[in-house]
Amino acid sequence: MVILGVDTALRCTGYGIINANGDLFKTIDCGLIKNRKELPQSKCLTRLYYGIQELVKTFKVDVAAIEGAFFGKNVRTTMILGYARGAVMTALSSLDIPIYAYSPKEVKMAAGGIGTASKEQVATIMSSFLGIDISQLEFDATDALGLALCHANRAMRQDSLYTLNSPI
């Protein structure tokens, strides 16, 4: 199963793609979809939509994992993140890709067994678990890999510790 994890943002969206085969997980690709600050929001959302679609088609993605609902103190920031999340979800849904949402705590638990892990700790765990060099990766990409790994754990290892949510 090819899983796309997406850490959504308007200007810098992280993505991580892994192949899950039983208990074996392999990193296929990870990186960022970046939008310049001078681009209007509408162009950023369009670039995000097509960027996600290109990843799905290029890597033959089967399923996607994104962060669940986001609650922020700044209403404007929360709205913009919601727009970006909507663009990602629409891009995935238009290609019939099932989407699963996980809270940051669930992702951190799946990555390292600690729901309060820092971004640095998650990145280090992704490095050792998936055999990648994180020195050149941004946290948005390693967070996206964490989302993909979280879904892989839920989908491939369904037991009392991991249960699979319904797609959103």
mmCIF file of C-alpha atoms in Angstrom:
data_model
loop_
_atom_site.group_PDB
_atom_site.id
_atom_site.type_symbol
_atom_site.label_atom_id
_atom_site.label_comp_id
_atom_site.label_asym_id
_atom_site.label_seq_id
_atom_site.Cartn_x
_atom_site.Cartn_y
_atom_site.Cartn_z
ATOM 1 C CA MET A 1 0.000 0.000 0.000
ATOM 2 C CA VAL A 2 1.387 3.409 -0.993
ATOM 3 C CA ILE A 3 0.522 6.049 1.611
ATOM 4 C CA LEU A 4 0.793 9.818 1.171
ATOM 5 C CA GLY A 5 1.123 11.844 4.370
ATOM 6 C CA VAL A 6 0.429 15.570 4.039
ATOM 7 C CA ASP A 7 1.352 18.247 6.596
ATOM 8 C CA THR A 8 -0.786 21.053 5.217
ATOM 9 C CA ALA A 9 0.091 24.746 5.100
ATOM 10 C CA LEU A 10 -0.516 27.487 2.541
ATOM 11 C CA ARG A 11 3.113 28.460 1.914
ATOM 12 C CA CYS A 12 4.994 25.256 2.778
ATOM 13 C CA THR A 13 3.151 21.923 2.692
ATOM 14 C CA GLY A 14 5.140 18.858 3.633
ATOM 15 C CA TYR A 15 4.566 15.508 1.986
ATOM 16 C CA GLY A 16 5.867 12.044 2.713
ATOM 17 C CA ILE A 17 5.196 8.914 0.697
ATOM 18 C CA ILE A 18 5.855 5.445 2.054
ATOM 19 C CA ASN A 19 5.204 1.905 0.877
ATOM 20 C CA ALA A 20 3.713 -0.285 3.604
ATOM 21 C CA ASN A 21 3.928 -4.029 3.085
ATOM 22 C CA GLY A 22 3.028 -5.916 6.233
ATOM 23 C CA ASP A 23 5.487 -4.833 8.915
ATOM 24 C CA LEU A 24 7.908 -3.369 6.350
ATOM 25 C CA PHE A 25 7.786 0.353 5.638
ATOM 26 C CA LYS A 26 9.932 2.040 2.988
ATOM 27 C CA THR A 27 10.228 5.727 2.161
ATOM 28 C CA ILE A 28 9.463 6.440 -1.486
ATOM 29 C CA ASP A 29 9.722 10.242 -1.490
ATOM 30 C CA CYS A 30 9.301 13.260 0.745
ATOM 31 C CA GLY A 31 9.622 16.986 0.380
ATOM 32 C CA LEU A 32 7.768 20.274 0.253
ATOM 33 C CA ILE A 33 5.279 22.061 -1.946
ATOM 34 C CA LYS A 34 6.360 25.679 -1.540
ATOM 35 C CA ASN A 35 4.546 28.867 -2.464
ATOM 36 C CA ARG A 36 6.280 32.244 -2.588
ATOM 37 C CA LYS A 37 5.016 34.933 -0.205
ATOM 38 C CA GLU A 38 4.094 37.272 -3.057
ATOM 39 C CA LEU A 39 1.629 34.770 -4.570
ATOM 40 C CA PRO A 40 -2.019 35.449 -3.752
ATOM 41 C CA GLN A 41 -3.820 32.844 -1.665
ATOM 42 C CA SER A 42 -5.874 31.672 -4.643
ATOM 43 C CA LYS A 43 -2.723 30.835 -6.649
ATOM 44 C CA CYS A 44 -1.192 29.069 -3.641
ATOM 45 C CA LEU A 45 -4.297 26.910 -3.283
ATOM 46 C CA THR A 46 -4.255 26.079 -6.999
ATOM 47 C CA ARG A 47 -0.569 25.103 -6.836
ATOM 48 C CA LEU A 48 -1.266 22.987 -3.767
ATOM 49 C CA TYR A 49 -4.185 21.232 -5.485
ATOM 50 C CA TYR A 50 -2.181 20.361 -8.605
ATOM 51 C CA GLY A 51 0.949 19.509 -6.627
ATOM 52 C CA ILE A 52 -0.939 16.924 -4.572
ATOM 53 C CA GLN A 53 -2.581 15.501 -7.693
ATOM 54 C CA GLU A 54 0.806 15.160 -9.378
ATOM 55 C CA LEU A 55 2.208 13.269 -6.380
ATOM 56 C CA VAL A 56 -0.771 10.892 -6.358
ATOM 57 C CA LYS A 57 -0.437 10.158 -10.070
ATOM 58 C CA THR A 58 3.367 9.910 -10.116
ATOM 59 C CA PHE A 59 3.663 7.579 -7.135
ATOM 60 C CA LYS A 60 0.358 5.707 -7.590
ATOM 61 C CA VAL A 61 -0.856 6.598 -4.102
ATOM 62 C CA ASP A 62 -3.521 4.323 -2.602
ATOM 63 C CA VAL A 63 -4.484 6.293 0.500
ATOM 64 C CA ALA A 64 -3.692 9.602 2.213
ATOM 65 C CA ALA A 65 -3.234 10.726 5.811
ATOM 66 C CA ILE A 66 -3.635 14.333 6.914
ATOM 67 C CA GLU A 67 -3.759 16.152 10.216
ATOM 68 C CA GLY A 68 -7.181 16.277 11.816
ATOM 69 C CA ALA A 69 -9.034 19.410 12.830
ATOM 70 C CA PHE A 70 -6.782 22.306 13.791
ATOM 71 C CA PHE A 71 -7.613 24.722 16.578
ATOM 72 C CA GLY A 72 -5.641 27.940 16.741
ATOM 73 C CA LYS A 73 -5.785 31.194 18.640
ATOM 74 C CA ASN A 74 -5.412 33.303 15.492
ATOM 75 C CA VAL A 75 -8.663 33.096 13.523
ATOM 76 C CA ARG A 76 -7.085 34.308 10.264
ATOM 77 C CA THR A 77 -4.317 31.696 10.417
ATOM 78 C CA THR A 78 -6.849 28.984 11.215
ATOM 79 C CA MET A 79 -8.996 30.008 8.239
ATOM 80 C CA ILE A 80 -6.027 30.003 5.847
ATOM 81 C CA LEU A 81 -4.990 26.568 7.074
ATOM 82 C CA GLY A 82 -8.573 25.420 6.503
ATOM 83 C CA TYR A 83 -8.438 26.675 2.910
ATOM 84 C CA ALA A 84 -5.200 24.767 2.303
ATOM 85 C CA ARG A 85 -6.612 21.633 3.912
ATOM 86 C CA GLY A 86 -9.675 21.948 1.666
ATOM 87 C CA ALA A 87 -7.495 22.196 -1.453
ATOM 88 C CA VAL A 88 -5.576 19.072 -0.405
ATOM 89 C CA MET A 89 -8.748 17.135 0.413
ATOM 90 C CA THR A 90 -10.383 18.153 -2.881
ATOM 91 C CA ALA A 91 -7.291 17.137 -4.868
ATOM 92 C CA LEU A 92 -7.272 13.730 -3.188
ATOM 93 C CA SER A 93 -11.028 13.182 -3.319
ATOM 94 C CA SER A 94 -11.230 14.069 -7.023
ATOM 95 C CA LEU A 95 -8.856 11.142 -7.666
ATOM 96 C CA ASP A 96 -10.865 8.809 -5.389
ATOM 97 C CA ILE A 97 -8.081 8.586 -2.803
ATOM 98 C CA PRO A 98 -9.424 7.710 0.675
ATOM 99 C CA ILE A 99 -8.367 10.304 3.263
ATOM 100 C CA TYR A 100 -7.729 9.554 6.933
ATOM 101 C CA ALA A 101 -7.194 12.219 9.584
ATOM 102 C CA TYR A 102 -5.017 11.889 12.679
ATOM 103 C CA SER A 103 -4.362 14.233 15.566
ATOM 104 C CA PRO A 104 -0.799 15.423 16.220
ATOM 105 C CA LYS A 105 -0.804 13.308 19.393
ATOM 106 C CA GLU A 106 -1.754 10.159 17.442
ATOM 107 C CA VAL A 107 1.047 10.823 14.949
ATOM 108 C CA LYS A 108 3.596 11.335 17.713
ATOM 109 C CA MET A 109 2.448 8.152 19.451
ATOM 110 C CA ALA A 110 2.801 6.183 16.205
ATOM 111 C CA ALA A 111 6.204 7.700 15.502
ATOM 112 C CA GLY A 112 7.756 7.209 18.877
ATOM 113 C CA GLY A 113 5.287 6.098 21.472
ATOM 114 C CA ILE A 114 5.290 9.540 23.105
ATOM 115 C CA GLY A 115 2.307 11.800 22.467
ATOM 116 C CA THR A 116 4.275 14.862 23.534
ATOM 117 C CA ALA A 117 7.311 14.294 21.292
ATOM 118 C CA SER A 118 8.907 17.415 19.820
ATOM 119 C CA LYS A 119 9.323 17.951 16.078
ATOM 120 C CA GLU A 120 13.020 17.147 16.508
ATOM 121 C CA GLN A 121 12.214 13.850 18.224
ATOM 122 C CA VAL A 122 9.695 12.890 15.529
ATOM 123 C CA ALA A 123 12.271 13.693 12.823
ATOM 124 C CA THR A 124 14.932 11.590 14.546
ATOM 125 C CA ILE A 125 12.551 8.658 14.899
ATOM 126 C CA MET A 126 11.507 8.947 11.234
ATOM 127 C CA SER A 127 15.181 8.903 10.303
ATOM 128 C CA SER A 128 15.952 5.701 12.154
ATOM 129 C CA PHE A 129 12.663 3.920 11.483
ATOM 130 C CA LEU A 130 12.440 4.696 7.766
ATOM 131 C CA GLY A 131 16.176 4.766 7.091
ATOM 132 C CA ILE A 132 16.367 8.309 5.756
ATOM 133 C CA ASP A 133 18.834 11.127 6.265
ATOM 134 C CA ILE A 134 16.897 13.937 7.906
ATOM 135 C CA SER A 135 19.737 16.440 7.891
ATOM 136 C CA GLN A 136 18.462 17.901 4.603
ATOM 137 C CA LEU A 137 14.740 17.653 5.414
ATOM 138 C CA GLU A 138 12.461 20.263 6.910
ATOM 139 C CA PHE A 139 10.126 19.406 9.784
ATOM 140 C CA ASP A 140 7.101 19.741 7.483
ATOM 141 C CA ALA A 141 8.391 16.783 5.435
ATOM 142 C CA THR A 142 9.219 14.640 8.473
ATOM 143 C CA ASP A 143 5.819 15.479 9.994
ATOM 144 C CA ALA A 144 4.206 14.288 6.748
ATOM 145 C CA LEU A 145 6.206 11.055 6.932
ATOM 146 C CA GLY A 146 4.933 10.708 10.499
ATOM 147 C CA LEU A 147 1.352 11.001 9.239
ATOM 148 C CA ALA A 148 1.975 8.305 6.614
ATOM 149 C CA LEU A 149 3.594 6.051 9.209
ATOM 150 C CA CYS A 150 0.707 6.625 11.621
ATOM 151 C CA HIS A 151 -1.744 5.444 8.983
ATOM 152 C CA ALA A 152 0.461 2.474 8.088
ATOM 153 C CA ASN A 153 0.492 1.406 11.736
ATOM 154 C CA ARG A 154 -3.284 1.690 11.928
ATOM 155 C CA ALA A 155 -3.986 -0.037 8.605
ATOM 156 C CA MET A 156 -1.381 -2.804 8.691
ATOM 157 C CA ARG A 157 -1.328 -3.620 12.399
ATOM 158 C CA GLN A 158 -4.912 -3.618 13.523
ATOM 159 C CA ASP A 159 -4.936 -4.867 17.092
ATOM 160 C CA SER A 160 -5.784 -3.505 20.521
ATOM 161 C CA LEU A 161 -3.074 -0.835 20.208
ATOM 162 C CA TYR A 162 -3.932 0.368 16.688
ATOM 163 C CA THR A 163 -7.431 0.785 15.332
ATOM 164 C CA LEU A 164 -8.258 2.201 11.920
ATOM 165 C CA ASN A 165 -10.559 5.212 11.805
ATOM 166 C CA SER A 166 -13.094 5.696 9.024
ATOM 167 C CA PRO A 167 -12.015 7.855 6.094
ATOM 168 C CA ILE A 168 -13.135 11.469 6.245
#
